[in-house]
Short mmCIF file of C-alpha atoms in Angstrom, two decimals:
data_model
loop_
_atom_site.label_atom_id
_atom_site.label_comp_id
_atom_site.label_asym_id
_atom_site.label_seq_id
_atom_site.Cartn_x
_atom_site.Cartn_y
_atom_site.Cartn_z
CA UNK A 1 -39.67 -63.43 21.60
CA UNK A 2 -38.99 -61.24 18.55
CA UNK A 3 -36.59 -62.56 15.97
CA UNK A 4 -33.40 -60.69 15.30
CA UNK A 5 -33.84 -60.03 11.57
CA UNK A 6 -31.46 -57.82 9.60
CA UNK A 7 -32.14 -57.39 5.90
CA UNK A 8 -29.29 -55.17 4.96
CA UNK A 9 -29.01 -56.54 1.45
CA UNK A 10 -32.48 -55.51 0.31
CA UNK A 11 -33.15 -51.86 -0.48
CA UNK A 12 -36.88 -52.35 -0.12
CA UNK A 13 -36.65 -53.88 3.31
CA UNK A 14 -37.50 -51.80 6.30
CA UNK A 15 -35.58 -51.49 9.51
CA UNK A 16 -36.08 -53.94 12.32
CA UNK A 17 -37.61 -51.22 14.42
CA UNK A 18 -40.31 -50.83 11.76
CA UNK A 19 -40.86 -54.56 11.10
CA UNK A 20 -41.01 -55.66 14.69
CA UNK A 21 -42.85 -52.74 16.19
CA UNK A 22 -45.72 -54.10 18.33
CA UNK A 23 -47.68 -50.84 18.02
CA UNK A 24 -47.22 -47.12 18.36
CA UNK A 25 -48.77 -46.80 21.81
CA UNK A 26 -46.87 -49.80 23.14
CA UNK A 27 -43.59 -48.46 21.77
CA UNK A 28 -44.24 -45.05 23.25
CA UNK A 29 -44.76 -46.70 26.61
CA UNK A 30 -41.86 -49.16 26.58
CA UNK A 31 -39.28 -47.81 24.15
CA UNK A 32 -37.41 -44.75 25.48
CA UNK A 33 -35.50 -44.12 22.27
CA UNK A 34 -38.66 -44.23 20.17
CA UNK A 35 -40.45 -42.00 22.64
CA UNK A 36 -37.56 -39.53 22.48
CA UNK A 37 -37.74 -39.38 18.69
CA UNK A 38 -41.50 -38.83 18.67
CA UNK A 39 -41.14 -36.09 21.29
CA UNK A 40 -38.50 -34.37 19.19
CA UNK A 41 -40.69 -34.53 16.07
CA UNK A 42 -43.65 -33.10 17.98
CA UNK A 43 -41.53 -30.17 19.14
CA UNK A 44 -40.18 -29.70 15.62
CA UNK A 45 -43.82 -29.40 14.51
CA UNK A 46 -44.42 -26.81 17.22
CA UNK A 47 -41.41 -24.79 16.06
CA UNK A 48 -42.58 -25.09 12.46
CA UNK A 49 -46.00 -23.77 13.54
CA UNK A 50 -44.29 -20.78 15.14
CA UNK A 51 -42.23 -20.26 12.00
CA UNK A 52 -45.42 -20.20 9.93
CA UNK A 53 -46.92 -17.54 12.19
CA UNK A 54 -43.92 -15.23 11.97
CA UNK A 55 -43.31 -15.71 8.24
CA UNK A 56 -47.00 -15.56 7.41
CA UNK A 57 -47.37 -12.23 9.19
CA UNK A 58 -45.03 -10.42 6.82
CA UNK A 59 -47.56 -10.24 3.98
CA UNK A 60 -50.68 -8.95 5.81
CA UNK A 61 -48.65 -6.44 7.86
CA UNK A 62 -46.68 -5.10 4.88
CA UNK A 63 -48.92 -2.08 4.18
CA UNK A 64 -48.96 -1.15 7.86
CA UNK A 65 -45.19 -1.35 8.10
CA UNK A 66 -45.21 1.16 5.25
CA UNK A 67 -47.29 3.48 7.44
CA UNK A 68 -44.90 3.02 10.35
CA UNK A 69 -41.82 3.79 8.25
CA UNK A 70 -43.44 6.23 5.77
CA UNK A 71 -42.44 4.35 2.61
CA UNK A 72 -44.04 3.31 -0.68
CA UNK A 73 -44.29 -0.21 -2.12
CA UNK A 74 -41.03 -0.03 -4.08
CA UNK A 75 -39.01 1.18 -1.10
CA UNK A 76 -40.72 -1.06 1.45
CA UNK A 77 -40.09 -4.15 -0.70
CA UNK A 78 -36.54 -3.97 0.66
CA UNK A 79 -38.03 -5.22 3.94
CA UNK A 80 -38.50 -8.59 2.25
CA UNK A 81 -34.96 -8.43 0.87
CA UNK A 82 -33.51 -7.73 4.31
CA UNK A 83 -35.61 -10.54 5.77
CA UNK A 84 -34.45 -12.99 3.11
CA UNK A 85 -30.81 -12.00 3.62
CA UNK A 86 -31.27 -12.63 7.33
CA UNK A 87 -32.82 -16.01 6.54
CA UNK A 88 -29.79 -16.87 4.43
CA UNK A 89 -27.34 -15.85 7.16
CA UNK A 90 -29.31 -17.79 9.77
CA UNK A 91 -29.34 -20.90 7.57
CA UNK A 92 -25.57 -20.67 7.01
CA UNK A 93 -24.82 -20.24 10.72
CA UNK A 94 -27.14 -23.13 11.59
CA UNK A 95 -25.46 -25.40 9.06
CA UNK A 96 -22.11 -24.55 10.62
CA UNK A 97 -23.13 -25.21 14.24
CA UNK A 98 -25.28 -28.26 13.48
CA UNK A 99 -23.73 -31.22 15.25
CA UNK A 100 -21.26 -29.00 17.14
CA UNK A 101 -23.68 -27.51 19.66
CA UNK A 102 -26.51 -29.26 21.47
CA UNK A 103 -29.48 -29.05 19.14
CA UNK A 104 -32.01 -28.34 21.89
CA UNK A 105 -29.94 -25.39 23.11
CA UNK A 106 -29.88 -23.96 19.59
CA UNK A 107 -33.65 -24.44 19.27
CA UNK A 108 -34.14 -22.44 22.47
CA UNK A 109 -32.06 -19.59 21.07
CA UNK A 110 -33.68 -19.42 17.63
CA UNK A 111 -37.29 -19.70 18.86
CA UNK A 112 -36.88 -17.14 21.64
CA UNK A 113 -34.84 -14.84 19.38
CA UNK A 114 -37.50 -14.88 16.65
CA UNK A 115 -40.17 -14.06 19.23
CA UNK A 116 -38.29 -11.15 20.77
CA UNK A 117 -37.49 -9.61 17.39
CA UNK A 118 -41.12 -9.98 16.26
CA UNK A 119 -42.24 -7.97 19.28
CA UNK A 120 -39.67 -5.25 18.54
CA UNK A 121 -40.44 -4.95 14.80
CA UNK A 122 -43.49 -2.59 14.76
CA UNK A 123 -41.67 -0.15 17.07
CA UNK A 124 -38.86 0.36 14.54
CA UNK A 125 -40.17 3.42 12.69
CA UNK A 126 -36.79 4.54 11.24
CA UNK A 127 -36.31 2.84 7.88
CA UNK A 128 -32.83 1.50 8.63
CA UNK A 129 -33.95 0.17 12.00
CA UNK A 130 -36.84 -1.65 10.34
CA UNK A 131 -34.42 -3.27 7.89
CA UNK A 132 -32.28 -4.45 10.81
CA UNK A 133 -35.35 -5.79 12.59
CA UNK A 134 -36.52 -7.72 9.53
CA UNK A 135 -33.01 -9.11 9.05
CA UNK A 136 -32.69 -10.26 12.67
CA UNK A 137 -36.15 -11.83 12.86
CA UNK A 138 -35.61 -13.94 9.78
CA UNK A 139 -32.08 -14.85 10.78
CA UNK A 140 -33.58 -16.73 13.72
CA UNK A 141 -36.30 -18.12 11.43
CA UNK A 142 -33.64 -19.51 9.11
CA UNK A 143 -32.10 -21.27 12.08
CA UNK A 144 -35.44 -22.85 12.97
CA UNK A 145 -36.02 -24.08 9.42
CA UNK A 146 -32.53 -25.52 9.01
CA UNK A 147 -32.49 -27.43 12.29
CA UNK A 148 -36.04 -28.76 11.97
CA UNK A 149 -35.42 -30.26 8.51
CA UNK A 150 -31.88 -31.53 9.15
CA UNK A 151 -32.71 -33.06 12.54
CA UNK A 152 -35.85 -34.75 11.30
CA UNK A 153 -33.99 -36.39 8.41
CA UNK A 154 -31.16 -37.40 10.79
CA UNK A 155 -33.54 -39.01 13.27
CA UNK A 156 -35.97 -40.76 10.92
CA UNK A 157 -34.03 -41.15 7.67
CA UNK A 158 -35.96 -41.78 4.45
CA UNK A 159 -38.81 -43.42 6.42
CA UNK A 160 -40.01 -40.11 7.82
CA UNK A 161 -41.68 -38.58 4.75
CA UNK A 162 -45.24 -38.53 6.23
CA UNK A 163 -43.92 -36.97 9.45
CA UNK A 164 -41.98 -34.40 7.45
CA UNK A 165 -45.17 -33.51 5.61
CA UNK A 166 -46.88 -33.11 9.01
CA UNK A 167 -44.13 -30.80 10.23
CA UNK A 168 -44.58 -28.62 7.16
CA UNK A 169 -48.36 -28.81 7.59
CA UNK A 170 -48.01 -27.11 10.97
CA UNK A 171 -46.03 -24.35 9.23
CA UNK A 172 -48.99 -23.78 6.91
CA UNK A 173 -51.38 -23.92 9.87
CA UNK A 174 -49.46 -21.07 11.47
CA UNK A 175 -49.76 -19.14 8.22
CA UNK A 176 -53.53 -19.65 8.26
CA UNK A 177 -53.96 -18.23 11.76
CA UNK A 178 -51.70 -15.21 11.26
CA UNK A 179 -53.96 -13.13 8.97
CA UNK A 180 -56.92 -13.86 11.27
CA UNK A 181 -55.40 -12.32 14.39
CA UNK A 182 -53.51 -9.65 12.41
CA UNK A 183 -56.43 -8.24 10.42
CA UNK A 184 -58.30 -6.59 13.37
CA UNK A 185 -55.23 -4.48 14.15
CA UNK A 186 -54.55 -3.24 10.60
CA UNK A 187 -55.13 0.39 9.58
CA UNK A 188 -58.09 0.99 7.31
CA UNK A 189 -57.60 1.37 3.58
CA UNK A 190 -57.22 4.97 2.34
CA UNK A 191 -60.47 6.43 1.01
CA UNK A 192 -61.48 9.72 -0.56
CA UNK A 193 -59.43 12.00 -2.82
CA UNK A 194 -55.93 11.45 -1.55
CA UNK A 195 -52.42 12.31 -2.58
CA UNK A 196 -49.25 10.68 -1.32
CA UNK A 197 -46.82 12.95 0.41
CA UNK A 198 -43.10 12.36 0.36
CA UNK A 199 -43.14 11.20 3.96
CA UNK A 200 -45.62 8.45 3.15
CA UNK A 201 -48.57 10.14 4.92
CA UNK A 202 -51.67 10.65 2.72
CA UNK A 203 -53.40 14.03 2.62
CA UNK A 204 -57.20 13.92 2.21
CA UNK A 205 -59.22 17.08 1.46
CA UNK A 206 -62.90 17.11 2.46
CA UNK A 207 -65.55 19.81 2.83
CA UNK A 208 -66.07 21.08 6.37
CA UNK A 209 -67.37 24.26 8.00
CA UNK A 210 -65.85 23.66 11.42
CA UNK A 211 -62.99 25.58 12.97
CA UNK A 212 -59.58 24.00 13.70
CA UNK A 213 -59.98 21.01 15.94
CA UNK A 214 -58.15 17.72 16.47
CA UNK A 215 -59.82 14.35 16.80
CA UNK A 216 -57.92 11.11 17.43
CA UNK A 217 -59.27 7.88 15.98
CA UNK A 218 -57.83 4.38 15.97
CA UNK A 219 -56.39 4.80 12.48
CA UNK A 220 -55.49 8.47 11.99
CA UNK A 221 -55.42 11.95 13.48
CA UNK A 222 -57.74 14.48 11.80
CA UNK A 223 -57.02 18.19 11.70
CA UNK A 224 -60.04 20.20 10.50
CA UNK A 225 -60.26 23.87 9.45
CA UNK A 226 -62.63 25.99 7.37
CA UNK A 227 -63.50 24.06 4.22
CA UNK A 228 -60.68 21.55 4.54
CA UNK A 229 -59.99 18.45 6.55
CA UNK A 230 -56.37 17.30 6.63
CA UNK A 231 -55.20 13.85 7.62
CA UNK A 232 -52.10 14.63 9.64
CA UNK A 233 -50.90 11.12 10.25
CA UNK A 234 -52.20 7.59 9.84
CA UNK A 235 -51.53 5.20 12.69
CA UNK A 236 -51.83 1.45 13.11
CA UNK A 237 -52.33 -0.99 15.95
CA UNK A 238 -50.46 -3.80 14.21
CA UNK A 239 -47.96 -3.99 17.07
CA UNK A 240 -50.57 -6.00 19.02
CA UNK A 241 -50.48 -8.68 16.30
CA UNK A 242 -46.69 -8.78 16.42
CA UNK A 243 -46.87 -9.06 20.20
CA UNK A 244 -49.12 -12.14 19.92
CA UNK A 245 -46.75 -13.78 17.41
CA UNK A 246 -43.71 -12.99 19.57
CA UNK A 247 -45.25 -14.46 22.72
CA UNK A 248 -46.12 -17.69 20.89
CA UNK A 249 -42.52 -18.01 19.64
CA UNK A 250 -41.05 -17.39 23.09
CA UNK A 251 -43.39 -19.97 24.66
CA UNK A 252 -42.25 -22.49 22.03
CA UNK A 253 -38.70 -22.29 23.38
CA UNK A 254 -39.73 -23.49 26.88
CA UNK A 255 -40.05 -27.23 26.05
CA UNK A 256 -36.60 -27.15 24.46
CA UNK A 257 -35.22 -25.62 27.65
CA UNK A 258 -36.58 -28.61 29.55
CA UNK A 259 -35.24 -31.08 26.99
CA UNK A 260 -31.80 -29.49 27.03
CA UNK A 261 -31.69 -29.99 30.82
CA UNK A 262 -32.91 -33.58 30.56
CA UNK A 263 -30.46 -34.25 27.75
CA UNK A 264 -27.54 -33.34 29.98
CA UNK A 265 -28.72 -35.64 32.74
CA UNK A 266 -29.63 -38.62 30.55
CA UNK A 267 -27.78 -39.35 27.32
CA UNK A 268 -29.99 -41.40 25.01
CA UNK A 269 -27.27 -43.45 23.46
CA UNK A 270 -29.77 -45.93 22.11
CA UNK A 271 -31.16 -43.14 19.91
CA UNK A 272 -28.18 -43.56 17.63
CA UNK A 273 -29.13 -47.23 17.27
CA UNK A 274 -32.38 -46.11 15.69
CA UNK A 275 -30.88 -43.63 13.26
CA UNK A 276 -31.07 -44.83 9.67
CA UNK A 277 -27.44 -44.86 8.55
CA UNK A 278 -27.78 -44.78 4.77
CA UNK A 279 -24.52 -44.38 2.93
CA UNK A 280 -25.15 -42.43 -0.23
CA UNK A 281 -23.58 -43.54 -3.49
CA UNK A 282 -20.09 -42.27 -4.08
CA UNK A 283 -20.20 -39.52 -6.66
CA UNK A 284 -17.15 -37.62 -7.91
CA UNK A 285 -16.79 -34.29 -6.18
CA UNK A 286 -17.65 -32.24 -9.26
CA UNK A 287 -20.87 -34.20 -9.83
CA UNK A 288 -21.80 -34.00 -6.17
CA UNK A 289 -21.37 -30.23 -6.26
CA UNK A 290 -23.30 -30.00 -9.53
CA UNK A 291 -26.27 -31.94 -8.11
CA UNK A 292 -26.32 -29.72 -5.01
CA UNK A 293 -26.17 -26.57 -7.16
CA UNK A 294 -29.06 -27.67 -9.40
CA UNK A 295 -31.06 -28.74 -6.35
CA UNK A 296 -30.41 -25.37 -4.74
CA UNK A 297 -31.48 -23.62 -7.95
CA UNK A 298 -34.72 -25.63 -7.87
CA UNK A 299 -35.44 -24.45 -4.32
CA UNK A 300 -34.37 -20.90 -5.17
CA UNK A 301 -36.98 -20.63 -7.93
CA UNK A 302 -39.63 -22.43 -5.90
CA UNK A 303 -39.23 -20.09 -2.93
CA UNK A 304 -39.30 -17.11 -5.30
CA UNK A 305 -42.81 -18.20 -6.20
CA UNK A 306 -44.09 -19.37 -2.82
CA UNK A 307 -42.74 -16.58 -0.63
CA UNK A 308 -43.43 -13.73 -3.05
CA UNK A 309 -46.99 -14.86 -3.72
CA UNK A 310 -47.79 -15.03 0.00
CA UNK A 311 -46.04 -11.73 0.75
CA UNK A 312 -47.45 -9.62 -2.11
CA UNK A 313 -50.88 -11.22 -2.60
CA UNK A 314 -52.69 -8.80 -0.29
CA UNK A 315 -50.77 -5.80 -1.63
CA UNK A 316 -51.62 -6.79 -5.22
CA UNK A 317 -55.37 -7.21 -4.76
CA UNK A 318 -55.74 -4.11 -2.56
CA UNK A 319 -53.77 -1.74 -4.79
CA UNK A 320 -54.95 -3.13 -8.15
CA UNK A 321 -58.69 -3.23 -7.45
CA UNK A 322 -60.57 -0.36 -5.81
CA UNK A 323 -63.39 -2.62 -4.66
CA UNK A 324 -61.03 -4.79 -2.58
CA UNK A 325 -60.56 -3.48 0.97
CA UNK A 326 -57.68 -4.41 3.23
CA UNK A 327 -60.04 -6.64 5.19
CA UNK A 328 -61.05 -8.43 1.98
CA UNK A 329 -57.39 -8.73 0.99
CA UNK A 330 -56.54 -10.24 4.38
CA UNK A 331 -59.25 -12.85 3.97
CA UNK A 332 -58.07 -13.73 0.45
CA UNK A 333 -54.63 -14.24 1.97
CA UNK A 334 -56.20 -16.37 4.70
CA UNK A 335 -57.95 -18.48 2.06
CA UNK A 336 -54.61 -19.03 0.35
CA UNK A 337 -52.97 -20.12 3.61
CA UNK A 338 -55.94 -22.33 4.49
CA UNK A 339 -55.67 -24.07 1.11
CA UNK A 340 -51.92 -24.38 1.64
CA UNK A 341 -52.55 -25.99 5.05
CA UNK A 342 -55.23 -28.36 3.74
CA UNK A 343 -52.91 -29.42 0.93
CA UNK A 344 -50.12 -30.21 3.37
CA UNK A 345 -52.49 -32.06 5.68
CA UNK A 346 -53.67 -34.27 2.81
CA UNK A 347 -50.04 -34.78 1.77
CA UNK A 348 -49.39 -36.50 5.11
CA UNK A 349 -51.59 -39.38 3.96
CA UNK A 350 -50.87 -39.19 0.24
CA UNK A 351 -47.11 -39.45 0.87
CA UNK A 352 -47.63 -42.90 2.40
CA UNK A 353 -48.73 -44.24 -0.98
CA UNK A 354 -47.07 -41.89 -3.47
CA UNK A 355 -43.30 -41.52 -3.61
CA UNK A 356 -41.78 -38.06 -3.31
CA UNK A 357 -40.76 -37.67 -6.96
CA UNK A 358 -44.32 -38.33 -8.14
CA UNK A 359 -45.66 -35.85 -5.61
CA UNK A 360 -43.36 -33.16 -6.98
CA UNK A 361 -44.38 -33.99 -10.56
CA UNK A 362 -48.08 -33.76 -9.76
CA UNK A 363 -47.90 -30.57 -7.72
CA UNK A 364 -45.67 -28.66 -10.14
CA UNK A 365 -48.21 -29.32 -12.91
CA UNK A 366 -50.94 -27.99 -10.60
CA UNK A 367 -48.78 -24.90 -9.99
CA UNK A 368 -48.71 -24.13 -13.72
CA UNK A 369 -52.50 -24.47 -13.94
CA UNK A 370 -53.05 -22.34 -10.81
CA UNK A 371 -50.81 -19.44 -11.81
CA UNK A 372 -52.10 -19.47 -15.39
CA UNK A 373 -55.66 -19.21 -14.09
CA UNK A 374 -54.67 -16.54 -11.56
CA UNK A 375 -53.09 -14.41 -14.28
CA UNK A 376 -56.07 -14.69 -16.62
CA UNK A 377 -58.49 -13.89 -13.77
CA UNK A 378 -56.43 -10.85 -12.79
CA UNK A 379 -56.46 -9.54 -16.37
CA UNK A 380 -60.27 -9.65 -16.42
CA UNK A 381 -60.64 -8.34 -12.83
CA UNK A 382 -62.54 -11.41 -11.64
CA UNK A 383 -62.05 -11.21 -7.87
CA UNK A 384 -63.88 -14.47 -7.10
CA UNK A 385 -61.80 -16.35 -9.66
CA UNK A 386 -58.64 -14.75 -8.27
CA UNK A 387 -59.61 -16.07 -4.84
CA UNK A 388 -60.23 -19.58 -6.20
CA UNK A 389 -56.93 -19.75 -8.08
CA UNK A 390 -55.10 -18.33 -5.07
CA UNK A 391 -56.44 -21.30 -3.13
CA UNK A 392 -55.37 -23.66 -5.91
CA UNK A 393 -51.90 -22.11 -5.81
CA UNK A 394 -51.78 -22.85 -2.08
CA UNK A 395 -52.71 -26.49 -2.64
CA UNK A 396 -50.28 -26.90 -5.53
CA UNK A 397 -47.32 -25.58 -3.52
CA UNK A 398 -48.18 -27.41 -0.31
CA UNK A 399 -46.13 -30.58 -0.77
CA UNK A 400 -43.23 -29.45 -2.97
CA UNK A 401 -40.83 -28.20 -0.28
CA UNK A 402 -40.91 -31.25 2.08
CA UNK A 403 -41.21 -33.69 -0.82
CA UNK A 404 -38.03 -32.18 -2.26
CA UNK A 405 -36.14 -33.09 0.91
CA UNK A 406 -37.52 -36.64 0.85
CA UNK A 407 -36.68 -37.02 -2.85
CA UNK A 408 -33.15 -35.76 -2.22
CA UNK A 409 -32.62 -38.24 0.63
CA UNK A 410 -34.04 -41.22 -1.28
CA UNK A 411 -32.69 -40.63 -4.81
CA UNK A 412 -30.04 -37.91 -4.96
CA UNK A 413 -27.80 -37.57 -1.89
CA UNK A 414 -27.83 -37.68 1.88
CA UNK A 415 -29.44 -34.66 3.54
CA UNK A 416 -26.90 -33.47 6.11
CA UNK A 417 -26.96 -30.25 8.11
CA UNK A 418 -24.84 -28.59 5.43
CA UNK A 419 -27.06 -29.77 2.57
CA UNK A 420 -30.13 -28.49 4.41
CA UNK A 421 -28.30 -25.23 5.03
CA UNK A 422 -27.31 -24.83 1.36
CA UNK A 423 -30.92 -25.44 0.27
CA UNK A 424 -32.25 -22.82 2.65
CA UNK A 425 -29.52 -20.37 1.68
CA UNK A 426 -30.55 -20.74 -1.96
CA UNK A 427 -34.18 -20.33 -0.90
CA UNK A 428 -33.26 -17.14 0.92
CA UNK A 429 -31.48 -15.75 -2.14
CA UNK A 430 -34.65 -16.24 -4.14
CA UNK A 431 -36.75 -14.58 -1.46
CA UNK A 432 -34.23 -11.75 -1.30
CA UNK A 433 -34.06 -10.95 -5.02
CA UNK A 434 -37.65 -11.50 -6.11
CA UNK A 435 -39.33 -8.83 -3.91
CA UNK A 436 -36.99 -6.18 -5.32
CA UNK A 437 -37.86 -7.15 -8.89
CA UNK A 438 -41.60 -7.42 -8.32
CA UNK A 439 -41.72 -4.34 -6.07
CA UNK A 440 -40.02 -2.26 -8.77
CA UNK A 441 -42.24 -3.57 -11.58
CA UNK A 442 -45.44 -3.11 -9.57
CA UNK A 443 -44.53 0.45 -8.62
CA UNK A 444 -43.01 1.66 -11.88
CA UNK A 445 -44.77 -0.39 -14.58
CA UNK A 446 -47.94 -2.23 -13.56
CA UNK A 447 -49.29 -4.35 -10.72
CA UNK A 448 -49.94 -7.10 -13.28
CA UNK A 449 -46.23 -7.87 -13.39
CA UNK A 450 -46.84 -9.62 -10.07
CA UNK A 451 -48.72 -12.26 -12.09
CA UNK A 452 -46.41 -12.33 -15.10
CA UNK A 453 -43.23 -12.89 -13.09
CA UNK A 454 -44.70 -15.65 -10.92
CA UNK A 455 -46.11 -17.54 -13.92
CA UNK A 456 -42.74 -17.38 -15.70
CA UNK A 457 -40.91 -18.63 -12.64
CA UNK A 458 -43.38 -21.51 -12.24
CA UNK A 459 -42.62 -22.67 -15.80
CA UNK A 460 -38.88 -22.37 -15.07
CA UNK A 461 -39.35 -24.49 -11.93
CA UNK A 462 -40.88 -27.31 -13.97
CA UNK A 463 -37.94 -27.22 -16.40
CA UNK A 464 -35.36 -27.42 -13.59
CA UNK A 465 -37.13 -30.35 -11.96
CA UNK A 466 -37.41 -32.24 -15.25
CA UNK A 467 -33.72 -31.69 -15.98
CA UNK A 468 -32.59 -32.92 -12.54
CA UNK A 469 -34.90 -35.93 -12.72
CA UNK A 470 -33.62 -37.01 -16.14
CA UNK A 471 -29.98 -36.27 -15.27
CA UNK A 472 -30.23 -38.48 -12.19
CA UNK A 473 -32.12 -41.39 -13.73
CA UNK A 474 -30.57 -41.42 -17.19
CA UNK A 475 -26.96 -40.76 -16.18
CA UNK A 476 -26.14 -40.91 -12.47
CA UNK A 477 -28.18 -44.05 -11.72
CA UNK A 478 -26.73 -45.91 -14.68
CA UNK A 479 -23.11 -44.93 -14.10
CA UNK A 480 -22.88 -44.75 -10.29
CA UNK A 481 -25.88 -46.80 -9.18
CA UNK A 482 -28.99 -45.79 -7.31
CA UNK A 483 -29.08 -44.34 -3.82
CA UNK A 484 -30.21 -47.23 -1.65
CA UNK A 485 -28.60 -50.07 -3.62
CA UNK A 486 -27.45 -52.92 -1.40
CA UNK A 487 -23.80 -52.06 -1.99
CA UNK A 488 -24.39 -48.50 -0.90
CA UNK A 489 -26.66 -49.05 2.11
CA UNK A 490 -25.71 -49.90 5.65
CA UNK A 491 -28.49 -49.95 8.23
CA UNK A 492 -27.68 -50.30 11.92
CA UNK A 493 -31.03 -50.48 13.64
CA UNK A 494 -31.35 -52.39 16.88
CA UNK A 495 -34.24 -52.49 19.31
CA UNK A 496 -33.68 -52.49 23.08
CA UNK A 497 -34.90 -56.10 23.06
CA UNK A 498 -32.15 -57.10 20.63
CA UNK A 499 -29.57 -55.34 22.77
CA UNK A 500 -30.78 -57.34 25.78
CA UNK A 501 -30.60 -60.60 23.83
CA UNK A 502 -27.04 -59.85 22.73
CA UNK A 503 -26.05 -58.97 26.26
CA UNK A 504 -27.47 -62.24 27.64
CA UNK A 505 -25.81 -64.20 24.84
CA UNK A 506 -22.42 -62.63 25.55
CA UNK A 507 -22.90 -63.11 29.28
CA UNK A 508 -23.64 -66.83 28.72
CA UNK A 509 -20.51 -67.24 26.59
CA UNK A 510 -18.43 -65.50 29.27
CA UNK A 511 -19.79 -67.86 31.94
CA UNK A 512 -18.92 -70.93 29.84
CA UNK A 513 -15.36 -69.68 29.31
CA UNK A 514 -14.91 -69.11 33.07
CA UNK A 515 -16.25 -72.60 33.83
CA UNK A 516 -13.79 -74.14 31.36
CA UNK A 517 -10.91 -72.24 32.94
CA UNK A 518 -11.92 -73.40 36.44
CA UNK A 519 -12.27 -77.04 35.34
CA UNK A 520 -8.90 -77.05 33.59
CA UNK A 521 -7.12 -75.49 36.57
#
């Protein structure tokens, strides 16, 4: 018989469910509440994988969306801005409805919605319609991201850092696969002596002695006449790639449909018994707001770097270097995502032994090294070195986002649905502003500003993190105590076995009272 041990007074003590667990497989078989939590985390990972596919597709397909809409880099960069604004709106709405609507129902809506909008996107040739499509797709993506992070923290508390790293690893895995199944459907890179027309269609003049004729190929329609060959219009088959991504997202919603039905029939009340109820330290309102604002600024700058690098990497290498084809650019992007995924996979195991704040410290230093090397390699046109440092950038950014959530929960403040929403809103603002800045600089000044801006923002990220770390440890911890102190922590974690023991104990006491009443009467 397991002992009923509660160590509420020790911040380093683990919950009873962790101390007394006989084994993962045994708990999955016998413990319904534990099995429910693991199932939810698995489905969160599946949704995160879908999110990685849809988000990761925006970079490789960017040049082909330009062909569809007839725009240049500067104008088309507003696609990323519209997408980021949609992400922000989706995060805000999700933070509002979190806890008010059944979470599984919301997950059905956001996964299916993202899939449907992904399928529609390449058919939106009017510029305004494409902006609306990008906005709507990422609005659902913001909902996925908000609910996955907030629900995972709610279910597992501060003990779920390795699982949170796994969830974000599946996001990176989706980003790895996206360029692979997108690249075969991309239009070929423009070759020959070409000039850009105002409608975005290139005109190529070549020698020919044939009369007027029309020949359709997979990438463009050729119109030939005496001495001149004119490219009338370039086409792309990228809609097949968007169709694949959309179908995957829609299929992801099916398990949540099943869970939402099961959830109505069987309420897992014991799940709340397993939730880590950590009461954060009581900060004055102005300090609480200040910490949230600085934290949001940290994520804003980080997502400026991560999202912009992934989105513009292929565009940068293809437009800056003549020897880099679109196929080569897609594979450089794939190498970045693969490194990003490997880094997050390794972080699953590293996070068991290294606390979140040390992970952030290590990986931000690696970011500075990676982007410094990337910039130097780009200046000297070293494509192989660019590829290597792109991979290093992927590794260096792999653990920062999930580790930031774990660090917030363990040292700063409790991660609620609203806190998760605010973080993702700030992230969306960064993703919304940065493409406009970089798109303008790349089009009007030089492609190298892609490197300069990202390196500067990486240095700023390190400064923000260092400030928040010192402000928390040198001031907040000394004045208001640490998050997780015994006076601030209240854990209510009971296993089904403990519930049974308590029931039998109460039933025995009730029987004794009834016997005493009968004997006295």
